[in-house]
Amino acid sequence: MSVFNKQKIKDFFIYGLGQAINIVSPLLILPYIIYICGQEGLGKVGVGMSLALILSGIIDYGSYINGVKDISINRTNKKVLEYHFKSIYLSKFILLVGVLFVFTLLILFVPFFEQDKKLYFYSFFIVIGQFINPIWFFQGIENFKLISFINVTSKIIYIVLVFILLHEASDYIYVNFFLGLGAIIGNVIGLIWLIKKYSFSVTSFELKPALDIIKNEFSFSVSQLFLSLYQYSPILLISYVAGDFVAGQFKVIDQIVSIFKTYLNMFFYFVYANICLEISKEVKQGLKVWKQYNGLNFLFLFFILSVFYYNAELILTYFKIDAEDLAKNVLYFRIGIIVPFLVSISQPLRQLMFAFSENKSYIRITIITTILNFILLLLFTKYYGLGGAFLSIILIEIIIIIVYNIILMKHFKGNITIKNEN
């Protein structure tokens, strides 16, 4: 039985259209931000955004992995859904308060952040938006229309605010505020719909289940924090080692590369709930579903990456890169494009790590590779510049792929075949 039935294809296009704006919006506004604020201003915006996304990883606290899995398996049981909904949101609120306290101390007393504290405080609105975000629940019940609505609404608000209110170089401090404000408005609308649809109570939250989530998922969520650091910290380290201008150069290339990362994350969560459900019913069939989804997606992504690779100069010209820097940035871009190619291999393996409950191994791998990436990124950036930063990320992705395969081999044996069964 093929997973590509009419309903799945319809859901994917609905979900994809909503996610497309996450890909398109940076392409629309990035040249404008560079035009108004310069590459240095863009570098500062990127640092603030990365810090906010790292903190958002703490707020999520496993909701996008374990939460989605629990909602998916219990999607027909309203009582269980309400229990998970209320427990997860209360745990997220407790974490939000703690993060805000630590974040405030960081901004006020660490010189690297204190010098641009307005930017960072405004960036915290992104974290608030992520706290409200109900998309983890919608992914579990596979309501892709609502996910698309929230994404489109949030990003339209963001784009409009940037083009209307960004007028001079010093306005870079508001860019992340606009992104956070759009997210808050879109997510609040989605959350209200969710509460009304399922008639969830919002007056009687129990503290113990929320604290149990924080306690029981601590080690896993620490690994998710390390994953966020791995994904979003490079620009922070590059800014620290090489300055805001080089961070701005990295941001331009990384933003283009992130088109593919965004797509891969979209695809990861689109199929993740269904893969968990199928594997929970029967492993061999579940792996067949996993293989069908990710095999076709890999071929599609490889074709698109090839097009970007061979048209690197044309693509970078659109982003107003100075002519004297273009050749060097084309080289960096072509090195950087290898990253999403490797992620297209590691992401499907990561799905199976969660589906087979290999959480302990995943935690160790994530923490160790993140620390290793920190070390390599600092050394490679210092001695080899921007190209070295991308090379360090490539090396870590290769290590992750190898280790995932070693761990998952026991689940593959006897359960996966080279050719699809009829």
PDB file of C-alpha atoms in Angstrom, residues 170-281:
ATOM      1  CA  SER A 170      19.239  51.982  13.395  1.00  0.00           C
ATOM      2  CA  ASP A 171      15.823  50.349  12.884  1.00  0.00           C
ATOM      3  CA  TYR A 172      17.466  46.902  12.738  1.00  0.00           C
ATOM      4  CA  ILE A 173      16.569  46.554  16.429  1.00  0.00           C
ATOM      5  CA  TYR A 174      12.868  46.195  15.473  1.00  0.00           C
ATOM      6  CA  VAL A 175      13.146  43.411  12.857  1.00  0.00           C
ATOM      7  CA  ASN A 176      12.926  40.540  15.347  1.00  0.00           C
ATOM      8  CA  PHE A 177      10.178  42.362  17.262  1.00  0.00           C
ATOM      9  CA  PHE A 178       8.090  42.392  14.073  1.00  0.00           C
ATOM     10  CA  LEU A 179       8.706  38.650  13.623  1.00  0.00           C
ATOM     11  CA  GLY A 180       7.694  37.941  17.224  1.00  0.00           C
ATOM     12  CA  LEU A 181       4.594  40.148  17.039  1.00  0.00           C
ATOM     13  CA  GLY A 182       3.402  38.377  13.896  1.00  0.00           C
ATOM     14  CA  ALA A 183       3.944  34.997  15.573  1.00  0.00           C
ATOM     15  CA  ILE A 184       2.036  36.051  18.701  1.00  0.00           C
ATOM     16  CA  ILE A 185      -1.007  37.222  16.723  1.00  0.00           C
ATOM     17  CA  GLY A 186      -1.124  34.159  14.441  1.00  0.00           C
ATOM     18  CA  ASN A 187      -0.585  31.691  17.295  1.00  0.00           C
ATOM     19  CA  VAL A 188      -3.200  33.314  19.544  1.00  0.00           C
ATOM     20  CA  ILE A 189      -5.800  32.901  16.771  1.00  0.00           C
ATOM     21  CA  GLY A 190      -4.844  29.229  16.364  1.00  0.00           C
ATOM     22  CA  LEU A 191      -4.902  28.612  20.126  1.00  0.00           C
ATOM     23  CA  ILE A 192      -8.369  30.148  20.517  1.00  0.00           C
ATOM     24  CA  TRP A 193      -9.676  27.934  17.702  1.00  0.00           C
ATOM     25  CA  LEU A 194      -8.159  24.851  19.340  1.00  0.00           C
ATOM     26  CA  ILE A 195      -9.654  25.573  22.763  1.00  0.00           C
ATOM     27  CA  LYS A 196     -13.123  26.174  21.286  1.00  0.00           C
ATOM     28  CA  LYS A 197     -12.982  23.161  18.952  1.00  0.00           C
ATOM     29  CA  TYR A 198     -12.192  20.685  21.738  1.00  0.00           C
ATOM     30  CA  SER A 199     -13.937  22.601  24.555  1.00  0.00           C
ATOM     31  CA  PHE A 200     -10.772  22.496  26.649  1.00  0.00           C
ATOM     32  CA  SER A 201     -10.947  24.060  30.102  1.00  0.00           C
ATOM     33  CA  VAL A 202      -8.488  26.910  30.678  1.00  0.00           C
ATOM     34  CA  THR A 203      -9.239  27.485  34.358  1.00  0.00           C
ATOM     35  CA  SER A 204      -8.088  24.340  36.168  1.00  0.00           C
ATOM     36  CA  PHE A 205      -4.447  23.557  35.461  1.00  0.00           C
ATOM     37  CA  GLU A 206      -2.727  20.982  37.663  1.00  0.00           C
ATOM     38  CA  LEU A 207       0.818  21.768  38.692  1.00  0.00           C
ATOM     39  CA  LYS A 208       1.999  18.191  39.287  1.00  0.00           C
ATOM     40  CA  PRO A 209       1.641  16.891  35.688  1.00  0.00           C
ATOM     41  CA  ALA A 210       3.474  19.989  34.416  1.00  0.00           C
ATOM     42  CA  LEU A 211       6.301  19.495  36.893  1.00  0.00           C
ATOM     43  CA  ASP A 212       6.408  15.793  35.987  1.00  0.00           C
ATOM     44  CA  ILE A 213       6.960  16.750  32.346  1.00  0.00           C
ATOM     45  CA  ILE A 214       9.819  19.052  33.326  1.00  0.00           C
ATOM     46  CA  LYS A 215      11.328  16.345  35.515  1.00  0.00           C
ATOM     47  CA  ASN A 216      10.795  13.314  33.275  1.00  0.00           C
ATOM     48  CA  GLU A 217      11.781  14.988  30.019  1.00  0.00           C
ATOM     49  CA  PHE A 218      14.697  16.945  31.434  1.00  0.00           C
ATOM     50  CA  SER A 219      17.480  14.928  29.837  1.00  0.00           C
ATOM     51  CA  PHE A 220      15.682  14.737  26.486  1.00  0.00           C
ATOM     52  CA  SER A 221      14.924  18.454  26.527  1.00  0.00           C
ATOM     53  CA  VAL A 222      18.549  19.248  27.385  1.00  0.00           C
ATOM     54  CA  SER A 223      19.435  17.398  24.203  1.00  0.00           C
ATOM     55  CA  GLN A 224      16.877  19.516  22.303  1.00  0.00           C
ATOM     56  CA  LEU A 225      18.534  22.617  23.741  1.00  0.00           C
ATOM     57  CA  PHE A 226      21.871  21.330  22.486  1.00  0.00           C
ATOM     58  CA  LEU A 227      20.251  20.675  19.105  1.00  0.00           C
ATOM     59  CA  SER A 228      19.039  24.297  19.057  1.00  0.00           C
ATOM     60  CA  LEU A 229      22.542  25.441  19.963  1.00  0.00           C
ATOM     61  CA  TYR A 230      23.936  23.293  17.151  1.00  0.00           C
ATOM     62  CA  GLN A 231      21.467  24.738  14.636  1.00  0.00           C
ATOM     63  CA  TYR A 232      21.429  28.403  15.663  1.00  0.00           C
ATOM     64  CA  SER A 233      24.654  29.198  17.514  1.00  0.00           C
ATOM     65  CA  PRO A 234      27.065  29.388  14.538  1.00  0.00           C
ATOM     66  CA  ILE A 235      26.187  33.015  13.822  1.00  0.00           C
ATOM     67  CA  LEU A 236      26.690  33.878  17.516  1.00  0.00           C
ATOM     68  CA  LEU A 237      30.157  32.331  17.511  1.00  0.00           C
ATOM     69  CA  ILE A 238      31.043  33.867  14.134  1.00  0.00           C
ATOM     70  CA  SER A 239      29.972  37.305  15.374  1.00  0.00           C
ATOM     71  CA  TYR A 240      32.092  36.822  18.498  1.00  0.00           C
ATOM     72  CA  VAL A 241      35.176  35.578  16.592  1.00  0.00           C
ATOM     73  CA  ALA A 242      34.990  37.577  13.353  1.00  0.00           C
ATOM     74  CA  GLY A 243      32.590  40.491  13.964  1.00  0.00           C
ATOM     75  CA  ASP A 244      29.118  41.531  12.797  1.00  0.00           C
ATOM     76  CA  PHE A 245      30.068  42.097   9.136  1.00  0.00           C
ATOM     77  CA  VAL A 246      31.267  38.504   8.667  1.00  0.00           C
ATOM     78  CA  ALA A 247      28.215  37.362  10.653  1.00  0.00           C
ATOM     79  CA  GLY A 248      26.144  39.278   8.106  1.00  0.00           C
ATOM     80  CA  GLN A 249      27.873  37.439   5.239  1.00  0.00           C
ATOM     81  CA  PHE A 250      27.170  34.142   6.994  1.00  0.00           C
ATOM     82  CA  LYS A 251      23.541  35.168   7.536  1.00  0.00           C
ATOM     83  CA  VAL A 252      22.981  35.771   3.820  1.00  0.00           C
ATOM     84  CA  ILE A 253      24.367  32.359   2.823  1.00  0.00           C
ATOM     85  CA  ASP A 254      22.814  30.571   5.786  1.00  0.00           C
ATOM     86  CA  GLN A 255      19.433  32.134   5.033  1.00  0.00           C
ATOM     87  CA  ILE A 256      19.491  30.648   1.537  1.00  0.00           C
ATOM     88  CA  VAL A 257      20.703  27.306   2.890  1.00  0.00           C
ATOM     89  CA  SER A 258      17.952  27.563   5.526  1.00  0.00           C
ATOM     90  CA  ILE A 259      15.358  27.448   2.762  1.00  0.00           C
ATOM     91  CA  PHE A 260      16.184  23.769   2.498  1.00  0.00           C
ATOM     92  CA  LYS A 261      16.468  23.314   6.263  1.00  0.00           C
ATOM     93  CA  THR A 262      13.014  24.877   6.658  1.00  0.00           C
ATOM     94  CA  TYR A 263      11.628  22.574   3.993  1.00  0.00           C
ATOM     95  CA  LEU A 264      13.251  19.543   5.636  1.00  0.00           C
ATOM     96  CA  ASN A 265      11.820  20.496   9.043  1.00  0.00           C
ATOM     97  CA  MET A 266       8.434  20.939   7.383  1.00  0.00           C
ATOM     98  CA  PHE A 267       8.674  17.496   5.823  1.00  0.00           C
ATOM     99  CA  PHE A 268      10.001  15.972   9.067  1.00  0.00           C
ATOM    100  CA  TYR A 269       6.939  17.070  11.054  1.00  0.00           C
ATOM    101  CA  PHE A 270       4.494  16.399   8.209  1.00  0.00           C
ATOM    102  CA  VAL A 271       5.362  12.687   8.132  1.00  0.00           C
ATOM    103  CA  TYR A 272       6.577  12.204  11.720  1.00  0.00           C
ATOM    104  CA  ALA A 273       3.187  11.631  13.371  1.00  0.00           C
ATOM    105  CA  ASN A 274       2.133   9.139  10.682  1.00  0.00           C
ATOM    106  CA  ILE A 275       5.445   7.256  10.866  1.00  0.00           C
ATOM    107  CA  CYS A 276       5.138   6.961  14.666  1.00  0.00           C
ATOM    108  CA  LEU A 277       1.580   5.673  14.261  1.00  0.00           C
ATOM    109  CA  GLU A 278       2.524   3.098  11.598  1.00  0.00           C
ATOM    110  CA  ILE A 279       5.591   1.818  13.481  1.00  0.00           C
ATOM    111  CA  SER A 280       3.541   1.525  16.697  1.00  0.00           C
ATOM    112  CA  LYS A 281       1.155  -0.782  14.796  1.00  0.00           C
TER     113      LYS A 281
END
